[in-house]
Amino acid sequence: MEGDILSSYHGTYRYYAASTMKLAVALTVLHAVDDGRLALDDVIPATHRYPSAAGGSFRFDEEDSDPLFPAEGDPISVRELLESMIERSCNESTNMLMDMVGIEAIHEMCARCGLHDMHVDRLIGDVAAARATGISNEVTSDDLSWLTVQAVRGDYLADASTELLRNALRQQRYPVIADVLPELGKQNVDWGSKSGWVDGIRHDVAFLGDPDDPHSLVLCVLSSGIEDEAAIAAEHAIAAGLLEPLLRS
């Protein structure tokens, strides 16, 4: 995985990041693990309430909650938080991990990765902060692609942490790009991804092929202002059209 940009369309246009920002959180957490500031086996009590950047606290509505997340006060490990954040896009896990490492550490990781426009400035679901101050989390396709390349290539992580992150991405429960692989006859292609969505927003970024192979690929498709089913259909068409010649053996 070399990191050269083959093609980019509106690559610096900023979108609301939705859950794609969880990849930056995961990279920051694993960097802290490698530095000895956290341990994957550390166990802490689960919580469903989080501090708002606008003051006070909030908890998720039922539709944004993870039904598999432990009850208030039950034990959960850093490893479980990280894996559930990536595999099933658990919002509760994300906010707990962000509280552990701090938003400034996520800023530092984005800067270390050379990202120009992606920024993570508030917890997932902090609607009060978004309304009161305009604080948001934003991403571009160029930055998200480059972040993914560096994350799965292991530029800033120990080998064990890199493999943990790769495997979590491989267990993604809400793929978009990888859904087109069977129709291309590429069911056996190694892949992993991180998707994200809210009303009017649908994103996915995926690695395709062995990340240790310099010829493996990262594809990122971001959309806004489109109904969910139409957005998924469009992203499937884009992914299939781009990947068919690139994956042709």
Short mmCIF file of N, CA, C and O in Angstrom, two decimals, residues 125-170:
data_model
loop_
_atom_site.label_atom_id
_atom_site.label_comp_id
_atom_site.label_asym_id
_atom_site.label_seq_id
_atom_site.Cartn_x
_atom_site.Cartn_y
_atom_site.Cartn_z
N GLY A 125 -22.83 12.74 19.03
CA GLY A 125 -24.14 12.98 19.63
C GLY A 125 -24.26 14.24 20.45
O GLY A 125 -25.30 14.46 21.07
N ASP A 126 -23.21 15.09 20.46
CA ASP A 126 -23.27 16.31 21.27
C ASP A 126 -24.01 17.39 20.48
O ASP A 126 -23.44 18.35 19.98
N VAL A 127 -25.31 17.21 20.38
CA VAL A 127 -26.15 18.11 19.59
C VAL A 127 -26.17 19.52 20.20
O VAL A 127 -26.18 20.52 19.47
N ALA A 128 -26.13 19.61 21.53
CA ALA A 128 -26.15 20.92 22.19
C ALA A 128 -24.96 21.76 21.77
O ALA A 128 -25.08 22.96 21.50
N ALA A 129 -23.78 21.15 21.70
CA ALA A 129 -22.58 21.88 21.29
C ALA A 129 -22.68 22.30 19.83
O ALA A 129 -22.28 23.41 19.46
N ALA A 130 -23.21 21.41 19.00
CA ALA A 130 -23.35 21.74 17.58
C ALA A 130 -24.28 22.93 17.38
O ALA A 130 -24.01 23.83 16.58
N ARG A 131 -25.37 22.98 18.16
CA ARG A 131 -26.34 24.06 18.00
C ARG A 131 -25.85 25.36 18.63
O ARG A 131 -26.05 26.44 18.08
N ALA A 132 -25.20 25.25 19.78
CA ALA A 132 -24.80 26.45 20.52
C ALA A 132 -23.55 27.10 19.96
O ALA A 132 -23.43 28.33 19.96
N THR A 133 -22.61 26.30 19.50
CA THR A 133 -21.31 26.85 19.11
C THR A 133 -20.90 26.51 17.69
O THR A 133 -19.90 27.03 17.19
N GLY A 134 -21.65 25.63 17.03
CA GLY A 134 -21.27 25.22 15.69
C GLY A 134 -20.13 24.22 15.65
O GLY A 134 -19.63 23.89 14.56
N ILE A 135 -19.71 23.72 16.81
CA ILE A 135 -18.63 22.73 16.85
C ILE A 135 -19.08 21.48 16.10
O ILE A 135 -20.17 20.97 16.33
N SER A 136 -18.22 20.99 15.22
CA SER A 136 -18.59 19.83 14.43
C SER A 136 -17.38 18.95 14.19
O SER A 136 -16.25 19.29 14.56
N ASN A 137 -17.60 17.80 13.57
CA ASN A 137 -16.55 16.91 13.11
C ASN A 137 -16.68 16.83 11.60
O ASN A 137 -17.75 16.48 11.09
N GLU A 138 -15.60 17.15 10.90
CA GLU A 138 -15.67 17.19 9.44
C GLU A 138 -14.56 16.34 8.82
O GLU A 138 -13.52 16.09 9.43
N VAL A 139 -14.81 15.95 7.58
CA VAL A 139 -13.86 15.09 6.88
C VAL A 139 -13.93 15.40 5.39
O VAL A 139 -14.93 15.91 4.89
N THR A 140 -12.84 15.12 4.70
CA THR A 140 -12.80 15.17 3.24
C THR A 140 -12.40 13.79 2.72
O THR A 140 -11.80 12.99 3.45
N SER A 141 -12.71 13.51 1.48
CA SER A 141 -12.36 12.20 0.94
C SER A 141 -10.84 12.03 0.83
O SER A 141 -10.31 10.94 1.06
N ASP A 142 -10.13 13.11 0.50
CA ASP A 142 -8.66 13.01 0.43
C ASP A 142 -8.08 12.67 1.80
O ASP A 142 -7.24 11.77 1.93
N ASP A 143 -8.51 13.39 2.83
CA ASP A 143 -7.96 13.16 4.17
C ASP A 143 -8.36 11.79 4.71
O ASP A 143 -7.54 11.09 5.32
N LEU A 144 -9.61 11.39 4.51
CA LEU A 144 -10.05 10.11 5.04
C LEU A 144 -9.33 8.96 4.33
O LEU A 144 -8.98 7.96 4.96
N SER A 145 -9.09 9.10 3.05
CA SER A 145 -8.34 8.08 2.32
C SER A 145 -6.92 7.97 2.86
O SER A 145 -6.42 6.87 3.11
N TRP A 146 -6.27 9.10 3.04
CA TRP A 146 -4.88 9.11 3.51
C TRP A 146 -4.79 8.60 4.95
O TRP A 146 -3.86 7.87 5.30
N LEU A 147 -5.75 8.96 5.77
CA LEU A 147 -5.79 8.44 7.14
C LEU A 147 -5.91 6.92 7.14
O LEU A 147 -5.22 6.23 7.89
N THR A 148 -6.77 6.39 6.26
CA THR A 148 -6.96 4.95 6.19
C THR A 148 -5.70 4.24 5.72
O THR A 148 -5.32 3.20 6.27
N VAL A 149 -5.05 4.79 4.72
CA VAL A 149 -3.79 4.21 4.25
C VAL A 149 -2.80 4.09 5.40
O VAL A 149 -2.21 3.03 5.64
N GLN A 150 -2.60 5.18 6.12
CA GLN A 150 -1.61 5.17 7.19
C GLN A 150 -2.01 4.27 8.35
O GLN A 150 -1.17 3.61 8.97
N ALA A 151 -3.33 4.22 8.64
CA ALA A 151 -3.81 3.39 9.74
C ALA A 151 -3.59 1.92 9.47
O ALA A 151 -3.04 1.18 10.31
N VAL A 152 -3.99 1.44 8.29
CA VAL A 152 -3.88 0.00 8.01
C VAL A 152 -2.47 -0.39 7.58
O VAL A 152 -2.11 -1.57 7.66
N ARG A 153 -1.69 0.58 7.15
CA ARG A 153 -0.29 0.29 6.82
C ARG A 153 0.56 0.20 8.08
O ARG A 153 1.65 -0.36 8.07
N GLY A 154 0.05 0.79 9.17
CA GLY A 154 0.74 0.71 10.45
C GLY A 154 1.84 1.72 10.62
O GLY A 154 2.82 1.47 11.34
N ASP A 155 1.69 2.90 10.01
CA ASP A 155 2.74 3.91 10.06
C ASP A 155 3.07 4.36 11.48
O ASP A 155 4.21 4.69 11.78
N TYR A 156 2.07 4.39 12.37
CA TYR A 156 2.29 4.95 13.71
C TYR A 156 1.99 3.95 14.82
O TYR A 156 1.92 4.34 15.98
N LEU A 157 1.83 2.69 14.45
CA LEU A 157 1.43 1.69 15.44
C LEU A 157 2.38 0.50 15.46
O LEU A 157 3.03 0.19 14.45
N ALA A 158 2.42 -0.17 16.60
CA ALA A 158 3.12 -1.45 16.69
C ALA A 158 2.38 -2.48 15.83
O ALA A 158 1.19 -2.32 15.51
N ASP A 159 3.08 -3.55 15.48
CA ASP A 159 2.48 -4.56 14.60
C ASP A 159 1.20 -5.14 15.19
O ASP A 159 0.21 -5.34 14.46
N ALA A 160 1.19 -5.42 16.50
CA ALA A 160 0.01 -6.01 17.12
C ALA A 160 -1.19 -5.06 17.06
O ALA A 160 -2.32 -5.48 16.81
N SER A 161 -0.94 -3.77 17.27
CA SER A 161 -2.03 -2.78 17.21
C SER A 161 -2.53 -2.61 15.79
O SER A 161 -3.74 -2.45 15.55
N THR A 162 -1.61 -2.64 14.83
CA THR A 162 -2.01 -2.53 13.42
C THR A 162 -2.91 -3.70 13.04
O THR A 162 -3.95 -3.52 12.39
N GLU A 163 -2.54 -4.90 13.45
CA GLU A 163 -3.34 -6.08 13.10
C GLU A 163 -4.70 -6.04 13.79
O GLU A 163 -5.72 -6.45 13.22
N LEU A 164 -4.73 -5.56 15.04
CA LEU A 164 -6.01 -5.43 15.74
C LEU A 164 -6.95 -4.49 14.98
O LEU A 164 -8.13 -4.79 14.79
N LEU A 165 -6.42 -3.36 14.52
CA LEU A 165 -7.24 -2.40 13.80
C LEU A 165 -7.68 -2.96 12.46
O LEU A 165 -8.85 -2.81 12.07
N ARG A 166 -6.78 -3.60 11.75
CA ARG A 166 -7.16 -4.22 10.47
C ARG A 166 -8.29 -5.22 10.67
O ARG A 166 -9.27 -5.22 9.90
N ASN A 167 -8.17 -6.06 11.68
CA ASN A 167 -9.19 -7.08 11.91
C ASN A 167 -10.53 -6.47 12.31
O ASN A 167 -11.59 -6.97 11.92
N ALA A 168 -10.49 -5.40 13.10
CA ALA A 168 -11.74 -4.72 13.45
C ALA A 168 -12.42 -4.17 12.20
O ALA A 168 -13.64 -4.29 12.03
N LEU A 169 -11.64 -3.58 11.30
CA LEU A 169 -12.19 -3.05 10.05
C LEU A 169 -12.73 -4.18 9.17
O LEU A 169 -13.73 -4.01 8.46
N ARG A 170 -12.09 -5.34 9.23
CA ARG A 170 -12.56 -6.50 8.45
C ARG A 170 -13.91 -7.00 8.97
O ARG A 170 -14.65 -7.65 8.23
#
